[in-house]
Coordinates of C-alpha atoms and ligand atoms in Angstrom, one line a residue:
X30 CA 91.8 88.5 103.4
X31 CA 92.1 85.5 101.4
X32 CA 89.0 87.1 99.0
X33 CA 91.2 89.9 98.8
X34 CA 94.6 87.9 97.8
X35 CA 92.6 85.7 95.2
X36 CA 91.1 88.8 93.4
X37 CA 94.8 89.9 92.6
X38 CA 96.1 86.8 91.4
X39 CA 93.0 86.5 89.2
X40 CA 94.7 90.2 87.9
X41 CA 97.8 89.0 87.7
X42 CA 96.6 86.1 85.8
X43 CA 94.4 87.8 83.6
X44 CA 96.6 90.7 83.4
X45 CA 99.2 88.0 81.9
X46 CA 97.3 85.8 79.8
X47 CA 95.8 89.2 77.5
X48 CA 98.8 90.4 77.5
X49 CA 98.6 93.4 79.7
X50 CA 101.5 92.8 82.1
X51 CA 104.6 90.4 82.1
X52 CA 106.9 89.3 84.8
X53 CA 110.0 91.4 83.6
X54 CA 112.9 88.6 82.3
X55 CA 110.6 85.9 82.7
X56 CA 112.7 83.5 81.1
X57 CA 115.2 83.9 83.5
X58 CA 112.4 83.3 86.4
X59 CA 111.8 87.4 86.8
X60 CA 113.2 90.1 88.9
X61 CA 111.2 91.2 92.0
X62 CA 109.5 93.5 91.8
X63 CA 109.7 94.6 88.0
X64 CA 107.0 94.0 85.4
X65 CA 107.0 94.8 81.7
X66 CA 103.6 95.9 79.6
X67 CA 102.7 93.8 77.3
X68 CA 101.0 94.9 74.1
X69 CA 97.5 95.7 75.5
X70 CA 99.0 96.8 78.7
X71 CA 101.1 99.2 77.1
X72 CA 97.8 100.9 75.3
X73 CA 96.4 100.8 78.2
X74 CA 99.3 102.6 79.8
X75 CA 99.4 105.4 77.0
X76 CA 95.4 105.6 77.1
X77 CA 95.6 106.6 81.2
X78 CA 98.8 109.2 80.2
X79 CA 96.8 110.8 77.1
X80 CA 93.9 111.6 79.8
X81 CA 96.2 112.7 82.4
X82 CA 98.2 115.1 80.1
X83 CA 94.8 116.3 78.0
X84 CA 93.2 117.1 81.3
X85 CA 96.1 118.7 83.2
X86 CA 98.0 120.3 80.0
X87 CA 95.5 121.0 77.2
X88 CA 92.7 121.9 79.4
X89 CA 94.5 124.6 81.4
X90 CA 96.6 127.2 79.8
X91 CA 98.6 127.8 82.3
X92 CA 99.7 124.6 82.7
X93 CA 102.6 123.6 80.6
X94 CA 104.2 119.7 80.0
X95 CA 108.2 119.2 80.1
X96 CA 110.4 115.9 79.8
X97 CA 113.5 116.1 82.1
X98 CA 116.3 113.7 81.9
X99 CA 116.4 111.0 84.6
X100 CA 120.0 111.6 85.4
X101 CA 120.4 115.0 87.5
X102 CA 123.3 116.5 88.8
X103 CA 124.4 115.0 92.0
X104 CA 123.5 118.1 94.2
X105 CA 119.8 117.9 92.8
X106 CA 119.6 115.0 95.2
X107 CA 121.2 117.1 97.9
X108 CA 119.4 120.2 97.7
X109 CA 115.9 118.3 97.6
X110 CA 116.7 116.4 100.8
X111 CA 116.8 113.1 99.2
X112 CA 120.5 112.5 100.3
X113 CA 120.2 112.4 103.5
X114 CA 116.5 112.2 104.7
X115 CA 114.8 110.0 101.6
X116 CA 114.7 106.8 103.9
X117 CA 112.0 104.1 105.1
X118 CA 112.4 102.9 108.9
X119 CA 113.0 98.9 108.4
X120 CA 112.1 96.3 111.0
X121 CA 112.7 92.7 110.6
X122 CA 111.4 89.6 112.3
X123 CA 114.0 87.2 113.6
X124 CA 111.9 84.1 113.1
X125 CA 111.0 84.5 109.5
X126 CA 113.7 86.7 108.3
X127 CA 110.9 89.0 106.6
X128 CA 111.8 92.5 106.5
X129 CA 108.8 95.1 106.7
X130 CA 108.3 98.6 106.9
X131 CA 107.9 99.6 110.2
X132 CA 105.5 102.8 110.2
X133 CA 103.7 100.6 107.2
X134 CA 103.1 97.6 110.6
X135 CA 101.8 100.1 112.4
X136 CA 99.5 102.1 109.6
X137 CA 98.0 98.1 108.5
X138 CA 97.3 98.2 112.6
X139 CA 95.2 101.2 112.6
X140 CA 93.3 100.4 109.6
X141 CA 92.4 96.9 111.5
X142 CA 90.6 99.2 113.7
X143 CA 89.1 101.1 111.7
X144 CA 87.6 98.4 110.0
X145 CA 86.0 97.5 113.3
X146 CA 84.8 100.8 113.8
X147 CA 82.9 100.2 110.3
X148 CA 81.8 96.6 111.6
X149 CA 80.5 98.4 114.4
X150 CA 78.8 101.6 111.8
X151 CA 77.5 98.7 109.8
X152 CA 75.7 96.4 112.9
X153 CA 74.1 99.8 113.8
X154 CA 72.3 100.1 110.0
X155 CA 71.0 96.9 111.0
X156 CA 69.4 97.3 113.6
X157 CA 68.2 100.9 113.4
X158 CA 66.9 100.1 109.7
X159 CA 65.8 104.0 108.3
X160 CA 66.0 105.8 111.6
X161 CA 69.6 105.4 111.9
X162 CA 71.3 108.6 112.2
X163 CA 75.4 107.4 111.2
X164 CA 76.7 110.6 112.2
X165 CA 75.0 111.1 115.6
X166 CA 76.1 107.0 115.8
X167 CA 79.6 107.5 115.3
X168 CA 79.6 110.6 117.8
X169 CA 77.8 108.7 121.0
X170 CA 78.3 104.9 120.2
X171 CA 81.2 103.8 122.8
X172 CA 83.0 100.8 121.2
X173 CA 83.2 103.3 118.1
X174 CA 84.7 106.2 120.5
X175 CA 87.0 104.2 121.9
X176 CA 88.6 102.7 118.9
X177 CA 89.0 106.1 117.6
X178 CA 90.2 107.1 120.8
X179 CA 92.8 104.6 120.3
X180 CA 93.6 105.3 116.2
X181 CA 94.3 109.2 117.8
X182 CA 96.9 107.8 120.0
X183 CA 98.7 105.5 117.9
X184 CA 98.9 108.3 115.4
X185 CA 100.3 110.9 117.5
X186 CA 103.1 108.3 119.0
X187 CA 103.7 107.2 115.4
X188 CA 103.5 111.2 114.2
X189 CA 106.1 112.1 117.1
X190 CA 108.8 109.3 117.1
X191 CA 109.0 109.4 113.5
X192 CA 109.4 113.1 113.2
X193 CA 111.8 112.7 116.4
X194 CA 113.5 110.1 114.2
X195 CA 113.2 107.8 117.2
X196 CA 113.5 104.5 116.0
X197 CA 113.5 103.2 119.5
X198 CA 110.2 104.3 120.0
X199 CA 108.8 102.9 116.8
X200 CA 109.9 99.4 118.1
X201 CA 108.3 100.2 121.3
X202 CA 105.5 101.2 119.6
X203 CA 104.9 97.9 117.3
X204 CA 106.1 96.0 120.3
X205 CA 103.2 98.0 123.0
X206 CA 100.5 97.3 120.3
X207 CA 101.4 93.7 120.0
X208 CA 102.1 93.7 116.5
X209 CA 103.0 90.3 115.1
X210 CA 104.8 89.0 111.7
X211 CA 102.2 87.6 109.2
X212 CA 104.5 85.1 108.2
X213 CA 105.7 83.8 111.5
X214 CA 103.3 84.8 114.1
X215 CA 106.0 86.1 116.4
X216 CA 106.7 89.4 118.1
X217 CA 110.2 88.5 118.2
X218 CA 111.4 91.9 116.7
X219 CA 115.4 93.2 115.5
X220 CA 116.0 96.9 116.0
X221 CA 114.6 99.6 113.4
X222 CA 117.3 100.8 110.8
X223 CA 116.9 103.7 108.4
X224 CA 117.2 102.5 104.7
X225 CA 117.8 105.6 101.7
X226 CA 115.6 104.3 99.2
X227 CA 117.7 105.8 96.5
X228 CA 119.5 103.6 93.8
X229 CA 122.9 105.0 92.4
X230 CA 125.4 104.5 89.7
X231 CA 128.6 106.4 88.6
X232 CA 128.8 108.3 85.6
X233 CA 131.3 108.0 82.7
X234 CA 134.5 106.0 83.9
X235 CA 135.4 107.0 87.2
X236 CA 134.2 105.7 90.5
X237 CA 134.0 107.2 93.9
X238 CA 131.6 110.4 95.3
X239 CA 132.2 112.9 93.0
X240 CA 130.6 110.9 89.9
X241 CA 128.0 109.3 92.1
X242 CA 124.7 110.1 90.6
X243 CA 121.5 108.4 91.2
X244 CA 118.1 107.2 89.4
X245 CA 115.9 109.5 90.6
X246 CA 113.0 108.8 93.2
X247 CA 110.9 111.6 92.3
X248 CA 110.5 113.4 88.7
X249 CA 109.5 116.2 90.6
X250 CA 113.2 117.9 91.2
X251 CA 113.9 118.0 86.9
X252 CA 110.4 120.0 87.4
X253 CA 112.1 122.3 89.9
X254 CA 115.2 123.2 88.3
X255 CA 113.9 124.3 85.2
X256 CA 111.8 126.7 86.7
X257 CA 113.0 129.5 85.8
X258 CA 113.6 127.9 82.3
X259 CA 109.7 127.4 81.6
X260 CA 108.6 130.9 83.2
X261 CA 111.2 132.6 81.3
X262 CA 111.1 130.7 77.7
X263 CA 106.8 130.4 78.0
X264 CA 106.3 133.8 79.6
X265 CA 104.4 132.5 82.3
X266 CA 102.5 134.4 85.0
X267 CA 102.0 133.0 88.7
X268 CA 99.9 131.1 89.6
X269 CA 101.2 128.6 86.8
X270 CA 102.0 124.7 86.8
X271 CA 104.5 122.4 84.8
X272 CA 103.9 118.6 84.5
X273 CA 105.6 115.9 83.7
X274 CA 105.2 112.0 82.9
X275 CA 108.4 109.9 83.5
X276 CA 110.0 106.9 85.3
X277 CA 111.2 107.5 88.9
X278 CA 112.9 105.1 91.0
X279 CA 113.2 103.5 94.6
X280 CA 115.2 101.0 96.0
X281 CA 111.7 100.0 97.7
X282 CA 112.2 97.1 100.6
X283 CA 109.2 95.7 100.7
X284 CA 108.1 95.8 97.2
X285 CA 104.6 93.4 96.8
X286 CA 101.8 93.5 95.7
X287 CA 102.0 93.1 91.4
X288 CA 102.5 96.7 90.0
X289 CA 101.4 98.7 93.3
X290 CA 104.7 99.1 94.6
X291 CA 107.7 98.4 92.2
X292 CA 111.3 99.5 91.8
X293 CA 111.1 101.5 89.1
X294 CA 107.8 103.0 88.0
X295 CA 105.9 105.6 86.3
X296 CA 105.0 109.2 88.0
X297 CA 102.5 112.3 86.5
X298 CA 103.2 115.0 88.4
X299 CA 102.5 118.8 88.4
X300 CA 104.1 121.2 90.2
X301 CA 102.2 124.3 90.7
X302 CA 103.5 127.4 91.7
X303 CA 101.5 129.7 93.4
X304 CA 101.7 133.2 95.5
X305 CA 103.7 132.9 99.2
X306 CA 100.4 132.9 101.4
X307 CA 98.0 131.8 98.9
X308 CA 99.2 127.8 98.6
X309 CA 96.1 126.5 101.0
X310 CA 93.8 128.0 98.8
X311 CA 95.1 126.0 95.9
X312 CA 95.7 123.3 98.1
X313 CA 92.3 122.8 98.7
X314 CA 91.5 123.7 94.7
X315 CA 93.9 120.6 93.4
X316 CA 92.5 118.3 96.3
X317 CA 89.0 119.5 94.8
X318 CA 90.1 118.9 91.1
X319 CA 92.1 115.7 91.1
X320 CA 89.3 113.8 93.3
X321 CA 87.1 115.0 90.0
X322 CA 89.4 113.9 87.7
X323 CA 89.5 110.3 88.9
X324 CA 85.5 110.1 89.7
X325 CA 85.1 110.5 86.2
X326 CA 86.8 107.4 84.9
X327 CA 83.7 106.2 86.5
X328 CA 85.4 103.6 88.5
X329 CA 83.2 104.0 91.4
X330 CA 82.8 107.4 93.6
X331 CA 83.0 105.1 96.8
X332 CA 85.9 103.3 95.6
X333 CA 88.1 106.4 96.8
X334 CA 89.2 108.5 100.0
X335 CA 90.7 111.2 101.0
X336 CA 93.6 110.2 104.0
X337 CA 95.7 113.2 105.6
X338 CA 99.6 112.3 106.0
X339 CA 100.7 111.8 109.9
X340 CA 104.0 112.4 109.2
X341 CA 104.8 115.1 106.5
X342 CA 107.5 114.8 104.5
X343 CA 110.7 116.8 104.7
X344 CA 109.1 119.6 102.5
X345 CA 105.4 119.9 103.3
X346 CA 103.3 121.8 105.0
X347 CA 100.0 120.0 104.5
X348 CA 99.7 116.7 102.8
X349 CA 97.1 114.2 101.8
X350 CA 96.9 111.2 99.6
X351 CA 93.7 109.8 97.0
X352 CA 93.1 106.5 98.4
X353 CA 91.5 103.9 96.4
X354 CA 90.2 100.5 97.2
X355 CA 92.4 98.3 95.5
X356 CA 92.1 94.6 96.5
X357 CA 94.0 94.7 99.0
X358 CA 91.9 97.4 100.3
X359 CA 92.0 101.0 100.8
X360 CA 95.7 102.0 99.4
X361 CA 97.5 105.5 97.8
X362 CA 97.0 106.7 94.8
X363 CA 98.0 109.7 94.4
X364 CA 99.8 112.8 96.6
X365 CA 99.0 115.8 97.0
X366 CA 101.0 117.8 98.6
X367 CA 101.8 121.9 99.7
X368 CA 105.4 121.5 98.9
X369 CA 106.3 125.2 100.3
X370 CA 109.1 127.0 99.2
X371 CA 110.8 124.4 100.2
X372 CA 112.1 123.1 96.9
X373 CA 113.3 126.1 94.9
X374 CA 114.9 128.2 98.2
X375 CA 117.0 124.9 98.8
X376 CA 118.3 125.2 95.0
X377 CA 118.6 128.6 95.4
X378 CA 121.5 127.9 98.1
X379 CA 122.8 124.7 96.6
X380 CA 123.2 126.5 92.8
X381 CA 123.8 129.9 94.1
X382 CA 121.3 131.1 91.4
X383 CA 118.0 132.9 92.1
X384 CA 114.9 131.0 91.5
X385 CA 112.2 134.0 91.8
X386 CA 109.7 135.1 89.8
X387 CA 109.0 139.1 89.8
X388 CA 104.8 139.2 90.4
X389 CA 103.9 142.5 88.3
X390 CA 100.5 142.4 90.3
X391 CA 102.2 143.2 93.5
X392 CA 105.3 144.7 92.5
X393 CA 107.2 142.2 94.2
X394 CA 109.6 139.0 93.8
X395 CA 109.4 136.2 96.0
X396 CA 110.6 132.2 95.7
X397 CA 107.3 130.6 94.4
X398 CA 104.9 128.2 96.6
X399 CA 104.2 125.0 95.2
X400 CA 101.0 122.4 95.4
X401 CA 102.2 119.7 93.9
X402 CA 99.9 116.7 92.6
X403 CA 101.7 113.4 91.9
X404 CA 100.1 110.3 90.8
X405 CA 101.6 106.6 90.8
X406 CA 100.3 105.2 86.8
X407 CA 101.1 102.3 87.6
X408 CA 98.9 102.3 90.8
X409 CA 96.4 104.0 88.3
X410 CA 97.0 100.9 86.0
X411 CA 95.8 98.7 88.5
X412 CA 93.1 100.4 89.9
X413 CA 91.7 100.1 86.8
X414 CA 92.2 97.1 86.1
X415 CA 91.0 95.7 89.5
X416 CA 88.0 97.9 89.2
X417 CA 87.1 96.7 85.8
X418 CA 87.7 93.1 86.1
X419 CA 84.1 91.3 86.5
X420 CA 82.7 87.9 86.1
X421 CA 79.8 87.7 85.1
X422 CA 76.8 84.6 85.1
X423 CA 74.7 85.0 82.0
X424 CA 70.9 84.2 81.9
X425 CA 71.8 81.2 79.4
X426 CA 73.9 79.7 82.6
X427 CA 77.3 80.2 80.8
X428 CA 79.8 82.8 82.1
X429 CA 81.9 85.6 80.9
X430 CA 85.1 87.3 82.3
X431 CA 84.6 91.1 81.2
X432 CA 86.9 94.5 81.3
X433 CA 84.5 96.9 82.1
X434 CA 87.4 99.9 81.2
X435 CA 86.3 103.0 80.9
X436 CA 86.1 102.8 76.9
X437 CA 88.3 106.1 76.1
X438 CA 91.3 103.7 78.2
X439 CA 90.2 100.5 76.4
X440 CA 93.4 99.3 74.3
X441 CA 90.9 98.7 71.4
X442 CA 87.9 100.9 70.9
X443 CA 86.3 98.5 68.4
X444 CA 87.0 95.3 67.1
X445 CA 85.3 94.5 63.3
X446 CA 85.0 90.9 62.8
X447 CA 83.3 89.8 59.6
X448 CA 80.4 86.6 60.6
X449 CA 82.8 84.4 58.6
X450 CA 85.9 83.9 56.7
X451 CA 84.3 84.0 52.9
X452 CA 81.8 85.2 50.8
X453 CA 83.4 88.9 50.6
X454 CA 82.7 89.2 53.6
X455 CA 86.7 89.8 55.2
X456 CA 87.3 92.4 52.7
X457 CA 84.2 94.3 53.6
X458 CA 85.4 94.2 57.5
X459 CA 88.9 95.3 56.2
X460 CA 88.0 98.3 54.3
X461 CA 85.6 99.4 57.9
X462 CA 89.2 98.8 59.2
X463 CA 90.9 101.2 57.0
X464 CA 88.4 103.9 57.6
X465 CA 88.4 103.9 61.5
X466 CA 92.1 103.0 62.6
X467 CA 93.3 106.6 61.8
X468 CA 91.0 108.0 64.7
X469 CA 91.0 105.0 67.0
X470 CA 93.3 101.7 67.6
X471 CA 90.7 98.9 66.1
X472 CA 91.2 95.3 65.8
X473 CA 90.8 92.8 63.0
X474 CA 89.7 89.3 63.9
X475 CA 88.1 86.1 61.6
X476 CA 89.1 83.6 63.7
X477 CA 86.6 81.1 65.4
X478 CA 82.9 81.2 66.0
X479 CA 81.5 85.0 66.4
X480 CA 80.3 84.2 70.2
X481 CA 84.1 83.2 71.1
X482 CA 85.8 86.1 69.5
X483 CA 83.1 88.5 71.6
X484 CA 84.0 86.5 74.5
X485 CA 88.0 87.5 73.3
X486 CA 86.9 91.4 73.1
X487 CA 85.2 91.4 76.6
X488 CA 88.1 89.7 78.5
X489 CA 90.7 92.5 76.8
X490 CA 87.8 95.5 77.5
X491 CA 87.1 96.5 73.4
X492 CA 83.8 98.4 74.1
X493 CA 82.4 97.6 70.3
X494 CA 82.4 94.8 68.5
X495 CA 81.4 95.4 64.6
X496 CA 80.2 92.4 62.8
X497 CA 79.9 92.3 59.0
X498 CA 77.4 90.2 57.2
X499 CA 75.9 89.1 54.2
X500 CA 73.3 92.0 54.6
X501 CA 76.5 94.2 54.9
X502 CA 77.2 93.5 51.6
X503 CA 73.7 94.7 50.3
X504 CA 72.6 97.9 52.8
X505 CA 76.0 98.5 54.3
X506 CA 75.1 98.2 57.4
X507 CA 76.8 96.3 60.3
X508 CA 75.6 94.8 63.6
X509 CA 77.0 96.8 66.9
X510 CA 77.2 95.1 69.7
X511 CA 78.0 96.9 73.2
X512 CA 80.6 95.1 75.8
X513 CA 78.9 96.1 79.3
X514 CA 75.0 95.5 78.2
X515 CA 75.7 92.8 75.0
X516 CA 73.2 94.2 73.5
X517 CA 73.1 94.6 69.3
X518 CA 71.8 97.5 67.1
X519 CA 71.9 97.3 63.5
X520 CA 73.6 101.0 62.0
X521 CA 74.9 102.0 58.7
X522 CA 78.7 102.1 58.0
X523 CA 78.8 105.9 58.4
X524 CA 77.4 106.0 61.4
X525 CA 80.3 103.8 63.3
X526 CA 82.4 106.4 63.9
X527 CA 79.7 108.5 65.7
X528 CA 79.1 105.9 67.7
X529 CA 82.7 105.2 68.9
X530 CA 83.0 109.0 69.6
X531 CA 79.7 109.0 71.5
X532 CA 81.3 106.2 74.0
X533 CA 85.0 106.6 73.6
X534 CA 86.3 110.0 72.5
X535 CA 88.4 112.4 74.0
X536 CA 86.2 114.8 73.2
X537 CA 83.1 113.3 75.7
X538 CA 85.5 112.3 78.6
X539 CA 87.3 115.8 79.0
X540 CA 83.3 117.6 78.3
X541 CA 82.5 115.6 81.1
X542 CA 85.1 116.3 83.3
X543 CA 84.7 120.5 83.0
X544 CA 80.6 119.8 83.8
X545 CA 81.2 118.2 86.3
Ligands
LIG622 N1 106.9 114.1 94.2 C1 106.2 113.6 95.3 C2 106.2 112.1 95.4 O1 107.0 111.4 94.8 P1 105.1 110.1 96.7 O2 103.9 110.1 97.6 O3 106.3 109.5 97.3 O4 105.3 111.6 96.3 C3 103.7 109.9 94.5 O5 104.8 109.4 95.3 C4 103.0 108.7 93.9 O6 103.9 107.8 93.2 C5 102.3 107.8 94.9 O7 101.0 108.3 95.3 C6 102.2 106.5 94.2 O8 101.0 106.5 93.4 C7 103.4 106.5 93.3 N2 104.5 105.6 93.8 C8 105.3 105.9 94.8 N3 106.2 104.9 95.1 C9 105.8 103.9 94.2 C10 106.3 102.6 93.9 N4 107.3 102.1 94.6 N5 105.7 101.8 93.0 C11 104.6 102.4 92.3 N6 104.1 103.6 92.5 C12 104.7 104.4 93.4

């Protein structure tokens, strides 16, 4: 645990001193829970949207991208359930005045026994060596059984009191499994409360309900009411999807851990509307297609799983979330989620407009059925980050901190540094400069000893480094050398940009991505 917590504040550290991620208002001592992006982070940032908008946008034509205001009309919020069933269950402990989430207690309880159960998988390796058969182990072994036996019913008390709404029987639930406050140590326990998660302001001068409108928790709902906008104005043809990037907002309670859970963050989700009847078949197709599209960052196929939602939300039918490995362990990522028809009827009746599409195929209109996929960038951010943050010893004995970002995310995808700061040698490096930074974001740098500036590029992730010489000067040719293996290649000038494209391009990650 205390591994775990260290890892993220050598992030947050890291994260701070590159200039990836800043307290927000620092010089007034920060505001909880909000963090700004500094110059690399923001790269960064656009680098993760550019291959979440290629992917989903470019690479399907029937998939279009909109940008929806933040502010909705007040019976958006209404309509989409938000108003009155957008809330977290809140539990606090009377001896250290924390407040928690209480279905989150009870989830961090379960996955304490899981973790045994893979304590338990793992002593069985051991001692079976190559005969060890995990599935027929994880069928017969009986301390394995009975923790899952126990995980089942947890789940379905959890599942039934929080559907019930029930907050009694949440309490009794933490208080039957014994659950005690990290902090304090005590089971002394207040009542649960609901808490609406959604922040709201008034519009234009007057107060009171009727201007109330909110920030909204979702960018989802500006997806769903221009619907009919999209199908109409692009002519689509169901099945069909519309995405969207954008800021969403939550007044979260327990908002820790750095950029995993924050106020107000950063959502990419697609809405995709499907046939009544066919939306498990496309469930099962975006489940299938967004694990892909994260595997390929290369981040580490074992670094994710799948986990299916106890408790569905107000508007699903099936659910499940991406979970990756983050260092406070296994965490969601991303949703994905068979929304129904959920969405659109409830605008129907709230607008009084029709929100069909006539299908030409069948002869037929219907309210759509939507698979949604929504992914936290933020979360994204940081699972990058964490997954790519390595130190490493050297065979000399000296040690190096190293981004090891996938290089199409990498803020800089090469950094030219001429050996020193004379001879012509700067002007050479600048004019490599000029001809690569309308392709790729590239960074100049003569300052200090050539080992200490490739030190600089491997702590900020640049994938190249460039160094111009003297023999530069007379072959014009430059010395390459990659991040992740340090090895150097010598190459002529007009060869760089090959090379960039060969590790960093669009291009190569989105060929990738349709082999796979
Ligand atoms: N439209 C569906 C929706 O909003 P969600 O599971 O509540 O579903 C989707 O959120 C994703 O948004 C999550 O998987 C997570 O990555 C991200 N997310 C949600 N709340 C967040 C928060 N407070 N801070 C950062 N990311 C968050």
């Amino acid at each position: 645990m205390e591994q775990k917590q260290d890892k993220l504040k050598d992030i947050i550290s890291h994260a701070k001193e590159y200039g990836f991620i800043f307290p927000s208002s620092e010089i007034y001592d920060g505001l909880a829970a909000t963090y700004d992006y500094g110059q690399l982070g923001s790269e960064l940032k656009n680098n993760i949207k550019t291959y979440w908008w290629k992917a989903m946008v470019q690479m399907h034509e029937n998939i279009v991208g909109i940008d929806a205001a933040i502010f909705m009309h007040p019976t958006t919020w209404k309509a989409s359930g938000h108003v009155d069933a957008f809330n977290d269950p809140l539990i606090d402990n009377k001896d250290s005045k924390k407040r928690y989430r209480a279905d989150v207690l009870i989830e961090e309880h379960i996955e304490k026994i899981r973790q045994k159960i893979e304590k338990e998988v793992e002593k069985g390796k051991s001692r079976f060596g190559n005969d060890f058969n995990e599935t027929q182990f994880r069928a017969t072994n009986p301390n394995v059984l009975r923790n899952a036996e126990k995980i089942t019913q947890i789940e379905a008390r959890m599942k039934s009191s929080l559907e019930d709404n029930d907050l009694e029987a949440v309490r009794n639930l933490i208080l039957d499994l014994e659950i005690v406050c990290p902090i304090s140590g005590s089971k002394n326990w207040t009542e649960v409360r609901q808490f609406n998660l959604m922040f709201s302001t008034e519009l234009g001068s007057v107060a009171g309900d009727a201007s109330t409108i909110y920030l909204r928790p979702e960018t989802a709902q500006g997806i769903f009411v221009n619907f009919l906008n999209v199908q109409k104005s692009g002519r689509m043809k169901i099945p069909f999807g519309i995405a969207q990037i954008g800021k969403a907002f939550r007044n979260e309670i327990v908002a820790r851990q750095f950029i995993f859970r924050m106020r107000e963050f950063e959502q990419m989700e697609m809405q995709f509307f499907v046939r009544p009847g066919e939306e498990m078949k496309w469930y099962e197709y975006w489940k299938d297609a967004r694990e892909k599209w994260h595997k390929n960052l290369g981040l580490g196929n074992q670094k994710y799983r799948f986990h299916d939602h106890i408790k569905l939300a107000h508007y699903a039918n099936a659910a499940c979330d991406i979970e990756f490995n983050f260092p406070m362990g296994f965490k969601e990522l991303e949703g994905i989620h068979s929304r129904t028809d959920f969405d659109l009827k409830q605008h129907e009746q709230h607008s009084g407009k029709k929100l069909q599409f006539f299908d030409p195929e069948i002869n037929e209109s219907y309210v759509p059925y939507v698979v949604e996929t929504s992914v936290g960038l933020d979360r994204l951010f940081l699972a990058v980050l964490s997954a790519a943050i390595q130190n490493e010893k050297l065979e000399d004995g000296t040690e190096r901190v190293v981004l090891n970002i996938p290089p199409v995310l990498a803020p800089y995808k090469a950094a030219i540094l001429p050996l020193i700061k004379k001879d012509g040698l700067p002007e050479k490096a600048r004019e490599i400069q000029k001809l690569l930074q309308f392709e790729y974001n590239v960074q100049y740098d003569e300052k200090d000893a050539i080992g200490r500036r490739y030190r600089r590029q491997d702590a900020i992730g640049t994938p190249i480094c460039i160094t111009v010489d003297h023999q530069t000067l007379e072959d014009s040719t430059v010395t390459i050398r990659e991040r992740d293996t340090m090895l150097q290649d010598r190459i002529s000038i007009h060869e760089i940009q090959q090379r960039i494209a060969d590790k960093a391009s669009w291009r190569k990650i989105l060929t990738d991505l349709k082999n796979n």
